[in-house]
XYZ file of C-alpha atoms in Angstrom:
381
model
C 26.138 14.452 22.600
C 25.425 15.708 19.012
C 27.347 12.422 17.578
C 24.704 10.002 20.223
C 21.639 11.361 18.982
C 22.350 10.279 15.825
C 23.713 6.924 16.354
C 20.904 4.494 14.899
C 20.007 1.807 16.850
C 18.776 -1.826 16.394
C 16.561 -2.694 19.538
C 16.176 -6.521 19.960
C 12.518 -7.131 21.468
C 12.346 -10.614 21.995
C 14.036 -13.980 21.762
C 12.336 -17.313 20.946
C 12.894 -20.534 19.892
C 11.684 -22.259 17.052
C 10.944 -25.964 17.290
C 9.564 -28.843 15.171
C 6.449 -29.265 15.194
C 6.990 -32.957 16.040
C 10.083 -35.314 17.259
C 12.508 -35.588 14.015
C 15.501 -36.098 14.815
C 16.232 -37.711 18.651
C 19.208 -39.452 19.177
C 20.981 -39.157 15.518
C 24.119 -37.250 14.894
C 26.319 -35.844 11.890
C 29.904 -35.980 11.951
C 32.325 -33.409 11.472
C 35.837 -34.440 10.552
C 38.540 -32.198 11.687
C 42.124 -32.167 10.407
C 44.721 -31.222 12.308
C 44.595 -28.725 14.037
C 41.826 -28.445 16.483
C 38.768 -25.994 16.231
C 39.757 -22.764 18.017
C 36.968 -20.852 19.184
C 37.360 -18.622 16.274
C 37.059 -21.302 13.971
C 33.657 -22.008 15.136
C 32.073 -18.440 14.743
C 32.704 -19.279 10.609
C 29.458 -18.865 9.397
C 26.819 -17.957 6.503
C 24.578 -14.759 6.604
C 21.864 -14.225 4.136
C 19.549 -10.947 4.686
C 16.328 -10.533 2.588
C 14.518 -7.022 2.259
C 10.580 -6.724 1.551
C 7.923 -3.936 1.582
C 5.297 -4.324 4.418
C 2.002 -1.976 4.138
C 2.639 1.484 4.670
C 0.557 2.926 7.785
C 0.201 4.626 10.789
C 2.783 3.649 13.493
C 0.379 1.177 15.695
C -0.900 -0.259 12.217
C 2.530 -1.077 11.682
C 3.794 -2.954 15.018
C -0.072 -4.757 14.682
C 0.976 -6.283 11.783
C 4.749 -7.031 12.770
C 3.872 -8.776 15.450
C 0.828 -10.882 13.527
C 3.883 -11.521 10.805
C 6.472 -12.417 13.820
C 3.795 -15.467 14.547
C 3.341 -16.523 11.370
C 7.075 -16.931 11.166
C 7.745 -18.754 14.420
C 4.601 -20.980 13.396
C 5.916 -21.911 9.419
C 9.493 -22.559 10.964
C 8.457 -25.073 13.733
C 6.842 -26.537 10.862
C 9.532 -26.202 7.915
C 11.763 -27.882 10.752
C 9.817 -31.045 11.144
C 10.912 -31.812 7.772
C 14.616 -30.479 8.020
C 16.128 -31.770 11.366
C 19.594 -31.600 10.099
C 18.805 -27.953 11.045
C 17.858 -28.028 14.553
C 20.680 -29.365 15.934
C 23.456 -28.385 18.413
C 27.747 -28.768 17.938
C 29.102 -31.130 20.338
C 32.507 -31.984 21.277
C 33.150 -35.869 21.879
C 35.775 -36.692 24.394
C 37.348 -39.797 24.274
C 39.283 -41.665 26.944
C 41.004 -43.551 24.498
C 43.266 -42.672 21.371
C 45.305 -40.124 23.853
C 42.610 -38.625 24.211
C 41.489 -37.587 21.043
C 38.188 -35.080 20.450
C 35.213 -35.470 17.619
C 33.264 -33.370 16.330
C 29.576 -33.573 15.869
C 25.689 -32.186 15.074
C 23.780 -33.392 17.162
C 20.099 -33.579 16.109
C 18.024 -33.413 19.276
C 14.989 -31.271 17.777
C 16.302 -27.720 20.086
C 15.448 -25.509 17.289
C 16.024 -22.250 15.599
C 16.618 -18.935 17.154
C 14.306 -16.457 16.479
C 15.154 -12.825 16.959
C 12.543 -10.144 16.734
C 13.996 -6.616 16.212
C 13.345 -3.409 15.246
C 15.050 -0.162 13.439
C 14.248 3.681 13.858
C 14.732 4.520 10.443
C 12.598 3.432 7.280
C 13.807 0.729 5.392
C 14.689 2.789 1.629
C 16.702 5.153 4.070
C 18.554 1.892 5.613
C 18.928 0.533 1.866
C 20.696 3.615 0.694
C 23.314 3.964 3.666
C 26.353 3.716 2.267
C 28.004 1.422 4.432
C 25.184 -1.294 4.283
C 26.979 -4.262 4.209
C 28.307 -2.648 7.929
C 24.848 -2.227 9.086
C 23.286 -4.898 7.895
C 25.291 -7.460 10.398
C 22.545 -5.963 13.289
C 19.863 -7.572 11.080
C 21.363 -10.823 11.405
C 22.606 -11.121 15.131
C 24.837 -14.388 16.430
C 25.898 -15.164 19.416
C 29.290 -16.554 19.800
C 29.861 -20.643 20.047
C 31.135 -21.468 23.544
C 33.977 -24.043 22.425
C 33.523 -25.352 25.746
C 30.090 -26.007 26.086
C 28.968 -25.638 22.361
C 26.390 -27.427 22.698
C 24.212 -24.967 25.011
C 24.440 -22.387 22.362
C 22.501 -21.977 19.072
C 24.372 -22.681 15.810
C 21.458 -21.283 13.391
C 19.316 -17.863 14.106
C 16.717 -16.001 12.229
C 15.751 -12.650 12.661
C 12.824 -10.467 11.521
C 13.616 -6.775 11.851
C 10.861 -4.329 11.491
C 11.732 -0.978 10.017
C 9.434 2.692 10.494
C 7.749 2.537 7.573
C 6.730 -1.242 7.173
C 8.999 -3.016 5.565
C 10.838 -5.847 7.391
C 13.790 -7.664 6.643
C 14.500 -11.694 7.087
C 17.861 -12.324 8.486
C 19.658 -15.515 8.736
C 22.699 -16.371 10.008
C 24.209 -20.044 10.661
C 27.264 -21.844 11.253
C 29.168 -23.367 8.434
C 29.829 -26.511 10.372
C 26.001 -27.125 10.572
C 25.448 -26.305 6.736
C 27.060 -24.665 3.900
C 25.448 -21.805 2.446
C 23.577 -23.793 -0.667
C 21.949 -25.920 2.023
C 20.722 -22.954 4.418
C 19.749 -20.768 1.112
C 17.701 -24.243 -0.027
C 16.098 -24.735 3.568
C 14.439 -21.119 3.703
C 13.246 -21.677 0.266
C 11.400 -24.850 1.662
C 10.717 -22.910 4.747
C 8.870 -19.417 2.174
C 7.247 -22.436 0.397
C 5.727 -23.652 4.076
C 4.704 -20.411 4.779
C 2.716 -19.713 1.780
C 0.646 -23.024 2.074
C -0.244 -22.594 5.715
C -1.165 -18.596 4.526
C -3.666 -20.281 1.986
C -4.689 -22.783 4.034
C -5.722 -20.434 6.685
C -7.197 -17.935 4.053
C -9.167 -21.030 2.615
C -10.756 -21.661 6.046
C -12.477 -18.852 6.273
C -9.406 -15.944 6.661
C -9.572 -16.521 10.438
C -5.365 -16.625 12.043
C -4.499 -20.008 13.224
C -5.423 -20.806 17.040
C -2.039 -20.473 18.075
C -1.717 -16.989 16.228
C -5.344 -15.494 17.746
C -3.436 -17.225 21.580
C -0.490 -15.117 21.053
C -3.230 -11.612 20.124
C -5.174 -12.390 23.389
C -1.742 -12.724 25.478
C -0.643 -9.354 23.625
C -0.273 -6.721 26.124
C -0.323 -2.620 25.705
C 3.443 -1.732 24.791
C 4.529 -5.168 24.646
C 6.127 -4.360 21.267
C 7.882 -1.447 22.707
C 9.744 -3.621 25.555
C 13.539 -4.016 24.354
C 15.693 -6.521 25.486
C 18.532 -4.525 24.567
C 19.728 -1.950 22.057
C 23.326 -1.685 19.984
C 24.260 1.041 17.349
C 23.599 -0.546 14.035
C 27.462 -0.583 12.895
C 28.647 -2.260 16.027
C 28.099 -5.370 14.936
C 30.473 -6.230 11.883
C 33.064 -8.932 11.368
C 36.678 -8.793 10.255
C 37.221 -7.109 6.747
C 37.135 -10.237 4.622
C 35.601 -10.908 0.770
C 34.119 -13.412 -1.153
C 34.471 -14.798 -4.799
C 32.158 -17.775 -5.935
C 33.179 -20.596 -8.299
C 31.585 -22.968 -10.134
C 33.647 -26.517 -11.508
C 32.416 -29.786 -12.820
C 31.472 -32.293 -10.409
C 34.546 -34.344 -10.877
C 36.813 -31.606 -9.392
C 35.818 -32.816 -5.930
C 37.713 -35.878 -6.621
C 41.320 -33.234 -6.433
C 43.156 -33.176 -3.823
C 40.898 -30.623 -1.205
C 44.143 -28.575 -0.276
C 45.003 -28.610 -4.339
C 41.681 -27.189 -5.065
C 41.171 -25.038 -2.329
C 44.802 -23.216 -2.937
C 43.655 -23.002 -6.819
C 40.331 -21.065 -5.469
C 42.349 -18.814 -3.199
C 45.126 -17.662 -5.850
C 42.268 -17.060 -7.979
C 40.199 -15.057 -5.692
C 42.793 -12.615 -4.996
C 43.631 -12.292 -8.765
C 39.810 -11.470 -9.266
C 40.247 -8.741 -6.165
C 43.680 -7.124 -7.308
C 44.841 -8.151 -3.702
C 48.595 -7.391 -3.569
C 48.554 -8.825 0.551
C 49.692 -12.433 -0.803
C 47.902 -15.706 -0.217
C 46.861 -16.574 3.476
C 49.404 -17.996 5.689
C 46.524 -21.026 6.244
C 43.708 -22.534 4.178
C 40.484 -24.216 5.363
C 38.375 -26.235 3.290
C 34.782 -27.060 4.553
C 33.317 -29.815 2.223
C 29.872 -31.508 2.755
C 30.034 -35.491 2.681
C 26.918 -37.554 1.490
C 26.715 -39.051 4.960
C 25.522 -35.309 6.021
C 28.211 -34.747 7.678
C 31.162 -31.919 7.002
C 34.738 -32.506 6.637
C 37.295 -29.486 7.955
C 40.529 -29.961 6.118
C 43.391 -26.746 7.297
C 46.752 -26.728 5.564
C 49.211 -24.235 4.756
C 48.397 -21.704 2.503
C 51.482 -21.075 0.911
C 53.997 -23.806 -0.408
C 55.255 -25.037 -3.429
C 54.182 -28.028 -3.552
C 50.456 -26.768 -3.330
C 51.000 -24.303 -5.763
C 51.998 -26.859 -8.162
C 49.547 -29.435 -7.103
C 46.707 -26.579 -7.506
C 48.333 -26.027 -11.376
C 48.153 -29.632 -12.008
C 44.137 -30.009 -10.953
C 43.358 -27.079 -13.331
C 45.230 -28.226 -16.590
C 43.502 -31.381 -15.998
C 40.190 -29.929 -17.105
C 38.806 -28.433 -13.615
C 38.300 -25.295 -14.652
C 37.295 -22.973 -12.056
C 34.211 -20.799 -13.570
C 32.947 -17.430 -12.816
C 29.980 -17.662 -9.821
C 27.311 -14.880 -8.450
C 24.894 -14.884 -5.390
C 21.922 -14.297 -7.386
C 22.515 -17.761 -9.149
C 21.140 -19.496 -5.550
C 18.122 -18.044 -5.985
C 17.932 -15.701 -2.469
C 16.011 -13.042 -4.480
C 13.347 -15.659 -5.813
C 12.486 -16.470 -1.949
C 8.782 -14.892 -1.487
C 7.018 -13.869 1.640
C 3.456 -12.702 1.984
C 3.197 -13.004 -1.886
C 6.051 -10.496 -2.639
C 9.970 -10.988 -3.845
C 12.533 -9.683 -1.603
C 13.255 -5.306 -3.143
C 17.012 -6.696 -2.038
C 18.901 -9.665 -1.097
C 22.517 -9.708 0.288
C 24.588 -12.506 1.800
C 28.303 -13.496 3.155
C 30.730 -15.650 4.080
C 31.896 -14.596 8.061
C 34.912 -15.800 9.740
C 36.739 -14.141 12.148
C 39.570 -15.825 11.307
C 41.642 -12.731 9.120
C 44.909 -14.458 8.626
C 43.090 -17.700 6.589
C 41.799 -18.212 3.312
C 38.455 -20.051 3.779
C 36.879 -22.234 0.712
C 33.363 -24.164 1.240
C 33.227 -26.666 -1.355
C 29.041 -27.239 -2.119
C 27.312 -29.954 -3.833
C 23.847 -29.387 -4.723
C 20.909 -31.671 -3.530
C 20.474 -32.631 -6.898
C 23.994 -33.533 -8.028
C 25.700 -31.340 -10.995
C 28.050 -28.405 -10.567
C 30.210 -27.991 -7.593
C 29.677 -23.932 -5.877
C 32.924 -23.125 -4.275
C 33.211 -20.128 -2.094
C 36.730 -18.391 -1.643
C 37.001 -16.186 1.335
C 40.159 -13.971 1.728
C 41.252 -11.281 3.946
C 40.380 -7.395 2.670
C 43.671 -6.131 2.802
């Protein structure tokens, strides 16, 4: 009984839906090209998770929740209308069956304007005590909640979700967690930069008008019943909610290098990786490579991860000038991403895949052109 008492908790309160604030993206779809072998339903829980910590006003305990859930509608209201201008995020997997080619199965996004899902939550613990636990990066999977892709019916479940957690003494934190097949980490870390940029204009709009909340916001007040913010949905102990043991190592190479061979490159990345993390487990017995295409769409490329010929093709790229360069987080610019005037006190993020017996490299291109970001995801043995 002792050990229950002091589980924490993380108490979900509500779940919403984020849409665009007008019709973007009806009818179009991005493809997803899938090597042999098909996408198991593990393979579709791969995914990027980005958490951002900030300090909310210190104050009594009804002070607090007043201002969470006045914050909770400014965030549903600036992502509806960051969306508008970004459907490539408000789409839904689907799986294409054919009746020709033997059957054969496509992937695709489909971008019918369903939205983001938003998850409101809360902690019963202050914020510097949940920043000090020593197994954070445990915890810190309840502030960024997925549900699993049906591989089935994927396209009835959300492939993007973002969460605002509320903590005891005011701060909040800014989860996000979405599936690598609907955008690679540079492209979800650039959309909630657009999204904080959003955010801050309609702020300053609505201070400029007088300081009043937006219609929608002082709607939401007047609905706003006594212990509404109390009402859970449900409630999981905060290190229940963690992924295989896997790590990360980022790369940087020169823009040419995405000409290599993908299973060349991606087997360089991965022997690399595990020299960086002293693994003595070996290289994966498979490799995935997820690579954006200009198109929008995403290619899905597995191999083997071990054989010779790899090995040697992977030697080859790198003598012939595509050197693989040292890479960190902060470089994306996470920590730069402001809310309600104020920097993030901490920003954390990973690769997840449920996948433990694969090496897993996302090969990025930023919106601009330059530098290729390569991820390399290995198993923590």
């Amino acid at each position: 009984m002792a050990a229950m008492a002091t589980t924490k908790l993380i108490h979900v309160e509500s779940m919403q839906t984020a849409v665009p604030t007008r019709v973007t993206g009806a009818g179009r779809t991005l493809p997803i090209a899938v090597s042999a072998p098909p996408l198991t339903a593990a393979a579709l829980q791969r995914r990027f998770r980005a958490v951002l910590y900030y300090r909310g006003a210190a104050g009594v305990e009804q002070q607090v929740v007043a201002e969470a859930e006045e914050r909770a509608a400014w965030v549903k209201e600036s992502l509806s209308a960051a969306l508008a201008d970004h459907p490539e995020m408000t789409g839904r997997l689907r799986l294409q069956r054919s009746d020709v080619d033997g059957g054969a199965s496509t992937w695709e996004v489909r971008l019918n304007d369903n939205g983001v899902r938003l998850v409101l939550a809360s902690v019963d613990m202050p914020m510097a005590a949940f920043l000090e636990a020593k197994d954070l990066e445990r915890k810190e999977a309840a502030l960024a909640l997925w549900t699993d892709v049906d591989v089935h019916e994927p396209e009835f479940c959300a492939p993007f979700f973002v969460q605002l957690t509320r903590f005891q003494d005011g701060g909040y934190a800014i989860g996000a967690c979405c599936s690598l097949l609907l955008a690679d980490p540079l492209s979800l870390v650039d959309f909630l930069k657009a999204w904080a940029c959003t955010h801050a204009e309609m702020q300053a709009r609505s201070k400029a008008a007088g300081g009043g909340a937006p219609p929608v916001i002082q709607y939401t007040r007047y609905l706003q019943t006594p212990g509404a913010a109390t009402r859970r949905l449900r409630s999981v102990p905060l290190d229940a909610c963690s992924a295989a043991s896997i790590m990360t190592v980022l790369f940087r190479a020169d823009a040419a290098a995405a000409q290599v061979d993908r299973r060349a490159l991606a087997a360089a990345c991965v022997d690399r990786a595990l020299e960086k993390l002293g693994s003595s487990a070996g290289k994966p017995p498979r490799l995935t490579v997820l690579a954006a295409e200009g198109s929008g769409g995403m290619t899905v490329h597995a191999c083997d991860g071990d054989g010779e010929t790899t090995a040697a093709a992977a030697a080859a790229a790198l003598s012939r000038g595509h050197a693989l360069r040292a890479a960190y987080w902060h470089e994306v610019g996470l920590g730069e991403i402001a809310l309600d005037g104020s920097e993030p006190v901490h920003a954390s993020c990973s690769v997840v895949s449920p996948c433990a017996d694969e090496g897993l490299v996302v090969v990025m291109t930023p919106a601009g052109g330059g530098e290729l970001l390569i991820s390399a995801t290995v198993p923590n043995q």
